[in-house]
XYZ file of C-alpha atoms in Angstrom:
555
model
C 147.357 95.554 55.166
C 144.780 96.178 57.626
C 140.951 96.548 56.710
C 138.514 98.816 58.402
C 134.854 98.008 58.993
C 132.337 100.199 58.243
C 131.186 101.885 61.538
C 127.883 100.465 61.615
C 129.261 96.941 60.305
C 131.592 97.095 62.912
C 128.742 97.593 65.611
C 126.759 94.797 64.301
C 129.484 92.243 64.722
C 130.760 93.721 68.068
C 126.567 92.924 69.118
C 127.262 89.540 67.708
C 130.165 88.961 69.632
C 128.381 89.927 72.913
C 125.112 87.457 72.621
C 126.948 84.742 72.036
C 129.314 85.553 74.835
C 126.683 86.232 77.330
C 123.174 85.284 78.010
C 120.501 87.988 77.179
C 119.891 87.824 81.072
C 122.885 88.979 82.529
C 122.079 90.643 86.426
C 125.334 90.537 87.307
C 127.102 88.046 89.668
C 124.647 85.930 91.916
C 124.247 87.119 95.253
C 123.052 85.193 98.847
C 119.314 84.793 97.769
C 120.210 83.666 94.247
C 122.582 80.361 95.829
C 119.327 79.271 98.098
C 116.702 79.690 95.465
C 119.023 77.499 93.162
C 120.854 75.164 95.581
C 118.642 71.887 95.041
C 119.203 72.349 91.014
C 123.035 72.696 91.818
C 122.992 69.718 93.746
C 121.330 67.525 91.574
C 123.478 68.565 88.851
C 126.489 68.224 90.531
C 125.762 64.630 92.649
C 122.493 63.316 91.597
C 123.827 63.738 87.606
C 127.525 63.764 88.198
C 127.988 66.655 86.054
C 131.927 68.050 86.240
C 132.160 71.848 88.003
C 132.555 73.448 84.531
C 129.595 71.932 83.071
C 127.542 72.732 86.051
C 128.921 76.532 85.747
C 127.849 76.132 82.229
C 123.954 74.579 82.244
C 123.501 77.054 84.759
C 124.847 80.498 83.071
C 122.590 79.398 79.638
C 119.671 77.646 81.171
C 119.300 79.520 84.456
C 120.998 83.067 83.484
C 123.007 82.162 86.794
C 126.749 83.844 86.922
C 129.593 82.902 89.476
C 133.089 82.156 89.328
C 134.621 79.024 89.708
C 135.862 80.235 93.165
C 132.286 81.176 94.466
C 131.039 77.525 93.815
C 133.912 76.156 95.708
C 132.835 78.287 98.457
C 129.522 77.081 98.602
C 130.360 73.594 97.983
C 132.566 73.792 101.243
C 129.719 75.178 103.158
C 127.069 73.000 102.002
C 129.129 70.058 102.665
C 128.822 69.260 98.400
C 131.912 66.879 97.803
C 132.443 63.923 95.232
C 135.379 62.986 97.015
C 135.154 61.180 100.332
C 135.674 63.543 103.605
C 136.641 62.617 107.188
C 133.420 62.820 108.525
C 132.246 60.265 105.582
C 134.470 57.652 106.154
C 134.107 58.156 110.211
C 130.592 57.188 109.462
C 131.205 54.341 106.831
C 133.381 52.623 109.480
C 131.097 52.928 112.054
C 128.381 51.826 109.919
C 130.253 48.560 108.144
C 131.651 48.000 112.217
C 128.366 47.366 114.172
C 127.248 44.805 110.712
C 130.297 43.523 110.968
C 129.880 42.444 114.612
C 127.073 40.772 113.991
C 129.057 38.862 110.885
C 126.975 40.952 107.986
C 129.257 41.948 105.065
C 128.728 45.527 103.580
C 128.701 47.446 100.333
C 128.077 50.919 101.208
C 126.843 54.037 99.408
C 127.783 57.795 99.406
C 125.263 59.797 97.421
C 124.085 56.878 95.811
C 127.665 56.193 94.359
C 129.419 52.620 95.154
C 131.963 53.030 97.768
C 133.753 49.611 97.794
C 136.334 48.869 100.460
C 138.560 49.120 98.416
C 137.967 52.552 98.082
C 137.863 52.881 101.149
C 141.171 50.504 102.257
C 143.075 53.275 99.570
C 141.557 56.160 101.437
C 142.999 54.929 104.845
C 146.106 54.282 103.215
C 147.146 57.636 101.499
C 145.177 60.052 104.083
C 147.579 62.636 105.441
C 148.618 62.311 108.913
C 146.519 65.641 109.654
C 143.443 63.917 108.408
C 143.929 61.062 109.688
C 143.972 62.601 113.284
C 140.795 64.489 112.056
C 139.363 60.980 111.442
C 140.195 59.301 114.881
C 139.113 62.885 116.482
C 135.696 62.294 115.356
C 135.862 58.253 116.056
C 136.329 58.824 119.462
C 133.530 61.676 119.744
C 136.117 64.573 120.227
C 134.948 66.312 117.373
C 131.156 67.482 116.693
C 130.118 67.537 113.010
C 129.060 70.650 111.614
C 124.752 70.928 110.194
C 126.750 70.405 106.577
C 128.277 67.140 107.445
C 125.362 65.436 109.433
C 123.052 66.332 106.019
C 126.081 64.396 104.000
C 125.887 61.567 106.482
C 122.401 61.012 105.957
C 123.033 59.795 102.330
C 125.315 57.145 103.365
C 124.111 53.908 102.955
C 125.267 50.322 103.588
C 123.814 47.081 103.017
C 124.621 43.313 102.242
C 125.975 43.154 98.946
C 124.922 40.571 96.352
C 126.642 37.405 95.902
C 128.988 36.798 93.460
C 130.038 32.994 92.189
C 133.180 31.373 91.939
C 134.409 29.628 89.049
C 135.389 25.871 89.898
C 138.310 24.382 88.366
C 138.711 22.057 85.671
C 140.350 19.014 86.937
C 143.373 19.625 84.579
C 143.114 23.156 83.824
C 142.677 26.902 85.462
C 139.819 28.429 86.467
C 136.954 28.963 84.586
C 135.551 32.450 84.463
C 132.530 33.071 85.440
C 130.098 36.268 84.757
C 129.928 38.999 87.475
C 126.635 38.787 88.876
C 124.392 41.808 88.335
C 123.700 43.959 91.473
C 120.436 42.627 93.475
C 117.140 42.951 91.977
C 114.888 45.911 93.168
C 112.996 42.837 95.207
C 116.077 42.282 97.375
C 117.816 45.280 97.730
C 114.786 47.886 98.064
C 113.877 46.480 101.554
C 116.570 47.189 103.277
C 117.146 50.657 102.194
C 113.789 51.781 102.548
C 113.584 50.570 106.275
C 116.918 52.297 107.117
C 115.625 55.892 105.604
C 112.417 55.323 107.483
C 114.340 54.352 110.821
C 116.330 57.895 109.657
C 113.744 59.623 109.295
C 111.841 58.967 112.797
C 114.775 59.366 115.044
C 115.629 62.263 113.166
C 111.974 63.747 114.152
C 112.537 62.570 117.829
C 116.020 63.876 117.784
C 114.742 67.091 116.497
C 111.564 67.570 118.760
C 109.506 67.881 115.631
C 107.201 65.255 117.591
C 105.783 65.800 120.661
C 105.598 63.076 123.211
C 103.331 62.765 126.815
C 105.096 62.085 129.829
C 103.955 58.442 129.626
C 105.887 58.829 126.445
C 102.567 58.200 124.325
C 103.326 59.859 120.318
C 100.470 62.769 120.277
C 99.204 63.214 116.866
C 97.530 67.036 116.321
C 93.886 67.811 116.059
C 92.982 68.222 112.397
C 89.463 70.271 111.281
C 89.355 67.694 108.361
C 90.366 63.636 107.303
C 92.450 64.152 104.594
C 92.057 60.494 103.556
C 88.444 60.770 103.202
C 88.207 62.201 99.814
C 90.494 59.191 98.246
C 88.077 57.306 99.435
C 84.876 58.367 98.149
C 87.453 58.341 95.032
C 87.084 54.755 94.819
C 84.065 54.044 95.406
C 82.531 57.008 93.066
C 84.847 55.296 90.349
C 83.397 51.812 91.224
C 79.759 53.198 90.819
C 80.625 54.855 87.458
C 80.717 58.635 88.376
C 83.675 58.982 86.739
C 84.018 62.730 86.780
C 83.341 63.203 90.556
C 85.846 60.180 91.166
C 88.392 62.165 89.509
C 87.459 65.538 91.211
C 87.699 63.882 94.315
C 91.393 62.524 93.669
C 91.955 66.411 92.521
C 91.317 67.200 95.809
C 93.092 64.831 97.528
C 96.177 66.209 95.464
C 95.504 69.855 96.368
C 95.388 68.746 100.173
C 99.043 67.007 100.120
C 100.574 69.612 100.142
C 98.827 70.941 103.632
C 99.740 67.979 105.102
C 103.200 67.448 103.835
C 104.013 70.706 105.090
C 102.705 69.873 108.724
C 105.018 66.900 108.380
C 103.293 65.175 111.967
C 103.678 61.564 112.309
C 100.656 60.724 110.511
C 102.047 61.890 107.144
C 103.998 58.194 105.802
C 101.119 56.264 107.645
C 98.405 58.340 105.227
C 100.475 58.623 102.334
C 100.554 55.143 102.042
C 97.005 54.513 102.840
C 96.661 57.060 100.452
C 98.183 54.948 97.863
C 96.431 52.043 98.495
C 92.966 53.401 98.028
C 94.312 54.767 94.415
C 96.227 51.749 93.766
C 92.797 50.033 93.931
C 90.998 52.545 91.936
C 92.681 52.676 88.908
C 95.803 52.214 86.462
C 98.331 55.345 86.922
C 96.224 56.979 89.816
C 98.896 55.339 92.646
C 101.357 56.030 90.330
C 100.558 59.740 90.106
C 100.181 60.254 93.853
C 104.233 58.771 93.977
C 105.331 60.842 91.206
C 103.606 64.061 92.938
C 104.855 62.757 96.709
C 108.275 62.756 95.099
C 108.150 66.066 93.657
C 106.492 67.809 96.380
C 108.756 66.545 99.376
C 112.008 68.237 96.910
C 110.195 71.432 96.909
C 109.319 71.328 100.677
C 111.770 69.411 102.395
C 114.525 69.510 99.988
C 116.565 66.442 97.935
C 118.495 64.928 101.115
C 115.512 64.753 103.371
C 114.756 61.031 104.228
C 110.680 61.460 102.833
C 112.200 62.296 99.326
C 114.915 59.227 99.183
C 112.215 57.332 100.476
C 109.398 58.185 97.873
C 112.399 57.700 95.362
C 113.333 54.555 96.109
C 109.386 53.653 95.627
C 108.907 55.065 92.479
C 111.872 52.582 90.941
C 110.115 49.407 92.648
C 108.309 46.843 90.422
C 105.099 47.853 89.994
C 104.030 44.039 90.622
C 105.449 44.178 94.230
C 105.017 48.148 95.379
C 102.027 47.275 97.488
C 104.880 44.304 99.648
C 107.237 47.136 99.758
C 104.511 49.695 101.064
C 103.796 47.452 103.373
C 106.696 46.866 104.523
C 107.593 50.703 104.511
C 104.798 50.978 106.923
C 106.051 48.305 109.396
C 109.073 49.455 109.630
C 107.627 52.889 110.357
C 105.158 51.668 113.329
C 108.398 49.651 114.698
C 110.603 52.507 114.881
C 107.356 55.052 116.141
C 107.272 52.055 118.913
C 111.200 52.335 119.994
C 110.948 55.752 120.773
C 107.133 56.260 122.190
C 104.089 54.182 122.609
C 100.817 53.959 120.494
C 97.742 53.801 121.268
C 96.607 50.263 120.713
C 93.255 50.833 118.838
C 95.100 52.984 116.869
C 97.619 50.156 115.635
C 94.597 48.113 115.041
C 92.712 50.265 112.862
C 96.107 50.618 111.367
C 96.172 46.786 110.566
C 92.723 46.461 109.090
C 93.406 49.446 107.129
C 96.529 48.071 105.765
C 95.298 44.927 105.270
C 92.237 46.035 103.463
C 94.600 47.935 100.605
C 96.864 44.319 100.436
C 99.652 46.100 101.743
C 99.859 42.602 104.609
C 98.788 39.135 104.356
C 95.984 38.621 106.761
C 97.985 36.019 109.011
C 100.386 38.935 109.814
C 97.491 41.363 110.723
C 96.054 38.500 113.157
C 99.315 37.906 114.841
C 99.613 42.120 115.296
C 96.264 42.400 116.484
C 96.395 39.072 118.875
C 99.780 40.068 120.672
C 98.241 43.650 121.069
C 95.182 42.011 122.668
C 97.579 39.808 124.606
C 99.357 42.767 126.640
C 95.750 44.576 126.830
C 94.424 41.576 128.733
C 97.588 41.334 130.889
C 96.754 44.646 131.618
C 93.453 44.487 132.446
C 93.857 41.348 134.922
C 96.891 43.497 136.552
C 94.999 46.698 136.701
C 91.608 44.788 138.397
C 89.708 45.703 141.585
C 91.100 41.796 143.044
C 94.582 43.313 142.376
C 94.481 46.798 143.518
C 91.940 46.607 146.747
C 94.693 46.385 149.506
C 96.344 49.372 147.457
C 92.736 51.343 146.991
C 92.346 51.140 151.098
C 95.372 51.916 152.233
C 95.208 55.245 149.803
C 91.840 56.105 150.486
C 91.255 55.466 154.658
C 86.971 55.502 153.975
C 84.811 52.896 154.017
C 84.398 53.215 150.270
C 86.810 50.793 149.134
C 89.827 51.353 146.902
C 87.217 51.056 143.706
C 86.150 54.121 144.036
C 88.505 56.056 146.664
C 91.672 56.429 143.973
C 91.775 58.431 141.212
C 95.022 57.708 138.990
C 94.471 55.250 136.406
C 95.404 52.500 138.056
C 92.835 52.986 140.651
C 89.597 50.978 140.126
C 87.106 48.975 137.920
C 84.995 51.978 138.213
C 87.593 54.595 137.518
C 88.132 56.420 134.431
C 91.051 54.512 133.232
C 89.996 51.095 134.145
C 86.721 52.138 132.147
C 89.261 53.258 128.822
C 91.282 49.871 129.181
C 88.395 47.678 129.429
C 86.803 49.546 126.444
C 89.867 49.077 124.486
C 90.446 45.389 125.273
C 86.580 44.873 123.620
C 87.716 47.051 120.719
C 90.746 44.812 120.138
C 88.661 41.514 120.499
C 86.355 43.534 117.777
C 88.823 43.422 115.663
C 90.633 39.886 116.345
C 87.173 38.180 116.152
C 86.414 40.101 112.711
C 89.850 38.797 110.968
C 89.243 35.235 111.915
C 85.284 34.568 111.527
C 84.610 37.445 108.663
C 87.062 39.390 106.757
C 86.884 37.952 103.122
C 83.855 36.251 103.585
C 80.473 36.276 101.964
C 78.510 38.288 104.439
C 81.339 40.636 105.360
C 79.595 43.663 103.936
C 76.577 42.792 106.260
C 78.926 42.400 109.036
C 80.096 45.719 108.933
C 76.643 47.250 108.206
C 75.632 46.032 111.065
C 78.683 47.346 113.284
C 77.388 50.997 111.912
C 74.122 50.140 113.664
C 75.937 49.476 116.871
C 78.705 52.211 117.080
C 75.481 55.054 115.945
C 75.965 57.856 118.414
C 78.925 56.007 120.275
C 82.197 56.117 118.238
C 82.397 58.458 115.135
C 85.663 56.504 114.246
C 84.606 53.085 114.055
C 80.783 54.400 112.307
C 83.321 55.902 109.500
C 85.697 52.978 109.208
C 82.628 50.885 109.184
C 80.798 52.675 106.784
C 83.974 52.622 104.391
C 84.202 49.079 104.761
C 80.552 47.983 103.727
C 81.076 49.814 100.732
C 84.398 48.120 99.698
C 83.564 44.802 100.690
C 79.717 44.658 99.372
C 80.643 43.713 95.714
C 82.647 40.561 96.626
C 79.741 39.568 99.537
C 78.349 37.187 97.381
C 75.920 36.094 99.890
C 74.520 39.646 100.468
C 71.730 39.883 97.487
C 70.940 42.975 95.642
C 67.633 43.347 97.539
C 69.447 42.888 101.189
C 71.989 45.423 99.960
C 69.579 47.854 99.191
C 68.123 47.932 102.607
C 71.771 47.884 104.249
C 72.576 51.034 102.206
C 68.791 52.554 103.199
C 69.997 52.054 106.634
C 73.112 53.148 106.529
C 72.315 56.518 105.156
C 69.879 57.450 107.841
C 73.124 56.887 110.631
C 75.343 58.208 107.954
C 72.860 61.788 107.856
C 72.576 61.434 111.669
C 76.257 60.924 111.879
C 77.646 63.131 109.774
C 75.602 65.135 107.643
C 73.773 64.938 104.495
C 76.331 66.796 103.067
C 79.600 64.522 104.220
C 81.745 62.408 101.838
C 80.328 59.329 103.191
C 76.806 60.042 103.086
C 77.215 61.001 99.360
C 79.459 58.294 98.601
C 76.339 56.108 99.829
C 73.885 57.638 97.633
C 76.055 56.850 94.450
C 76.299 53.149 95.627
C 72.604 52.873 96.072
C 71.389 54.510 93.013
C 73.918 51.934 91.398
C 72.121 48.556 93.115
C 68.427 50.398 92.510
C 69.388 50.153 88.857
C 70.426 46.831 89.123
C 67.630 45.648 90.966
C 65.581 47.601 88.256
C 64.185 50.666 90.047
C 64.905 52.777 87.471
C 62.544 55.869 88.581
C 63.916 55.283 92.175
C 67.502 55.127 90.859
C 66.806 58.591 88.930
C 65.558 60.479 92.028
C 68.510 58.864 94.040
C 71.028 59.843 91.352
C 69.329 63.487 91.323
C 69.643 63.606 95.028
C 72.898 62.390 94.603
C 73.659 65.639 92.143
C 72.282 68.397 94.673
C 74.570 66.868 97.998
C 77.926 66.822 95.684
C 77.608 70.306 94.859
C 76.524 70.769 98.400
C 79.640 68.905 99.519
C 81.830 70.873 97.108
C 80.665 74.234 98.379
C 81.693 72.780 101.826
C 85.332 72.001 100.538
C 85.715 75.374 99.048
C 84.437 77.548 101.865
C 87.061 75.365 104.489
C 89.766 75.973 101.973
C 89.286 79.853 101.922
């Protein structure tokens, strides 16, 4: 017997049927632009989560109002190289990979996508692969075939390392073998390291590779002009929080946030080197600020660079370190950086030295490494300097320049003489690098350090912005633990150094103002309250001076 609905009943349910059927959403099947916009959620569904193809299909018809068949994801899986099982080009690259360790007698665990791939795995893969494959897989062994833009991004994920150790049992003397426990995969502390300094490694040949760097013809890394130090505002950061202006601290770490994303984007080889300082300076400042700037530096580099790029693994890996040992494995981050910069250009050496006392300042290196740098960098400067003196190029100078003059003045390459240009730079930066040397062994950590570097911002006034800066910087962090630098003393320094500081760089410049707050803070302390007040008011009228600066570049 067969019941009819009422018509409008019928309706109703037939509407029922439909919603639950379909999204409210429903624009029809996606199309070209719809795949880019959602190809890093697709990813990370389908390899970062391991989700199956249906349930990917699924989370992103209801949560995303995204529709294609099971057909069009295969398609783009296939182009963008998206595969949970191993391909040809994948295990071309694991065998290289677990080869050149093996010739130097490391054993390897490896890792596709951040899944295990064991060799047994691997051994099984070898094993069943069909002949055509397998002449696909000696093809591109022996460099006959290229790999397509796809495959190289899926190589980039592959990862091997020294796996951890696993104990034997030892027999009983009249029995079998005694089981022992599997032994958990490496600590963070061990296996961190090496993973970080390979995706760093990555990620600078990759930029070389590219031409995303550009180099002199002495092969010398050139770093772009910038209007502005991004860095600087993380500094005043700390010292603003230090000196109890909590709210302009924070604004100030605001704006350091709102910058990243400038200089992300720019992506020159400054970026890691600042990022890290950048964490340092917050790492010092306060608990969760570091830990923000990480959490941000991961999400960003998704957004602009994508989830494969070697920035994003790296900040990944980071963010799962222990937070008692991030600052070692910054550190060592940054190392590894400078040594792979190194292999493929040349730095300038006051530039690796500031590098060192910056590093070494946010406890990202013991000070016994940063000597050793610093001393083999002064080492090759000297040997250049004797090689590159008048005694060595005279015979060389006369030949070139037929005068009477003498080859100290008759060249004019660098190599020329005492009096030229270059002889001039080198000699400059050999007394820059003895700066330096003689400042980690007779006063970094000591009791007058802070009037140590207030007095190197006396010296450097109208000769080198840079060093005045760094100098500046450095009083201020050091003159709390300068225990033999009395309030009084201190007051004067910080007089001082705010007339260079205004001369320098303005009365309205991060450093100036960063000065003020200190000094209103030791006026108090020394109990000159009414002095304090005016300095504190003074203090008031630069920052909004300072901020009206900040907004009128940023427009």
């Amino acid at each position: 017997m067969t019941v009819s609905l009422p018509q409008e009943e019928h309706a109703q349910q037939s509407t029922k049927t439909m919603t639950t059927t379909l999204p409210q959403r429903y624009n029809g099947p996606a199309k070209d632009g719809d795949w880019a916009n959602y190809r890093d959620t697709i990813t990370s569904l389908y390899l970062d989560q391991n989700k199956s193809l249906k349930e990917v299909m699924r989370i992103m018809r209801e949560e995303y109002y995204f529709f294609a068949t099971e057909k069009m994801y295969k398609i783009r899986f296939n182009k963008w190289g998206l595969h949970k099982k191993l391909r040809a080009h994948q295990v071309a690259e694991l065998l290289v990979q677990r080869g050149k360790r093996a010739a130097v007698g490391k054993t390897s665990v490896s890792f596709v996508h951040g899944r295990k791939i064991d060799s047994d795995r691997l051994n099984t893969y070898l094993r069943r692969v069909s002949p055509a494959r397998r002449k696909e897989l000696e093809a591109i062994l022996a460099g006959r075939v290229e790999v397509s833009g796809a495959q190289k991004r899926s190589i980039e994920d592959i990862i091997c390392r020294t796996p951890s150790p696993e104990p034997e049992g030892e027999p009983e003397p009249e029995g079998p073998v005694v089981p022992v426990p599997r032994r958990l995969d490496a600590p963070d502390g061990l296996r961190l390291p090496e993973e970080c300094m390979q995706i760093v490694h990555s990620y600078v040949g990759g930029a070389f590779d590219a031409s995303l760097w550009q180099r002199t013809p002495d092969k010398e890394l050139v770093f772009p002009q910038r209007g502005k130090n991004w860095l600087d505002p993380v500094s005043s950061a700390r010292q603003l929080f230090v000196n109890g202006f909590m709210d302009q601290g924070f604004h100030m770490v605001k704006i350091t946030f709102d910058g990243y994303g400038e200089v992300m984007s720019r992506q020159d080889p400054s970026l890691l080197v600042e990022t890290c300082l950048a964490l340092g300076a917050l790492l010092q400042s306060g608990p969760g600020l570091g830990e923000s700037l990480l959490n941000y530096s991961f999400g960003l580099s998704r957004i602009v660079f994508g989830p494969r790029h070697p920035l994003h693994l790296l900040f990944a890996r980071l963010r799962n370190a222990d937070p008692a040992e991030i600052n070692k494995f910054i550190g060592l981050v940054m190392q590894s950086y400078l040594q792979a910069l190194l292999l493929n250009s040349q730095l300038k050496p006051t530039y690796l030295a500031t590098l060192y006392r910056a590093m070494l300042n946010s406890d990202f290196i013991e000070v016994e490494t940063a000597q050793r740098c610093m001393q083999d960098l002064l080492d090759d400067l000297e040997a250049l300097s004797v090689s590159s003196s008048p005694a060595s190029s005279d015979s060389a100078g006369a030949e070139s320049s037929g005068s009477s003059s003498g080859g100290a003045e008759g060249g004019s390459g660098s190599g020329s003489g005492s009096g030229s240009g270059g002889d001039r730079a080198l000699q400059k930066d050999v007394e820059m690098l003895r700066y330096h040397v003689s400042w980690l062994l007779n006063l970094h950590n000591k009791p007058t350090e802070a009037a140590a570097a207030a007095q190197t911002l006396v010296e450097t006034r109208g000769k080198d912005p840079r060093l005045a800066r760094f100098s500046c910087y450095n009083m201020l962090r050091t003159l709390r633990t300068s225990h033999a630098v009395g309030t009084e003393e201190a007051i004067d320094m910080l007089y001082r150094s705010l007339d260079i500081c205004e001369e320098e760089f303005g009365r309205a410049d991060n450093a100036t103002v960063t000065l003020l707050a200190t000094l209103q803070s030791y006026l108090r302390r020394a109990g000159y309250v009414d002095e304090a007040d005016g300095v504190r008011k003074d203090f008031e009228t630069r920052w909004d001076e300072v901020m009206a600066g900040m907004a009128k570049r940023n427009t």
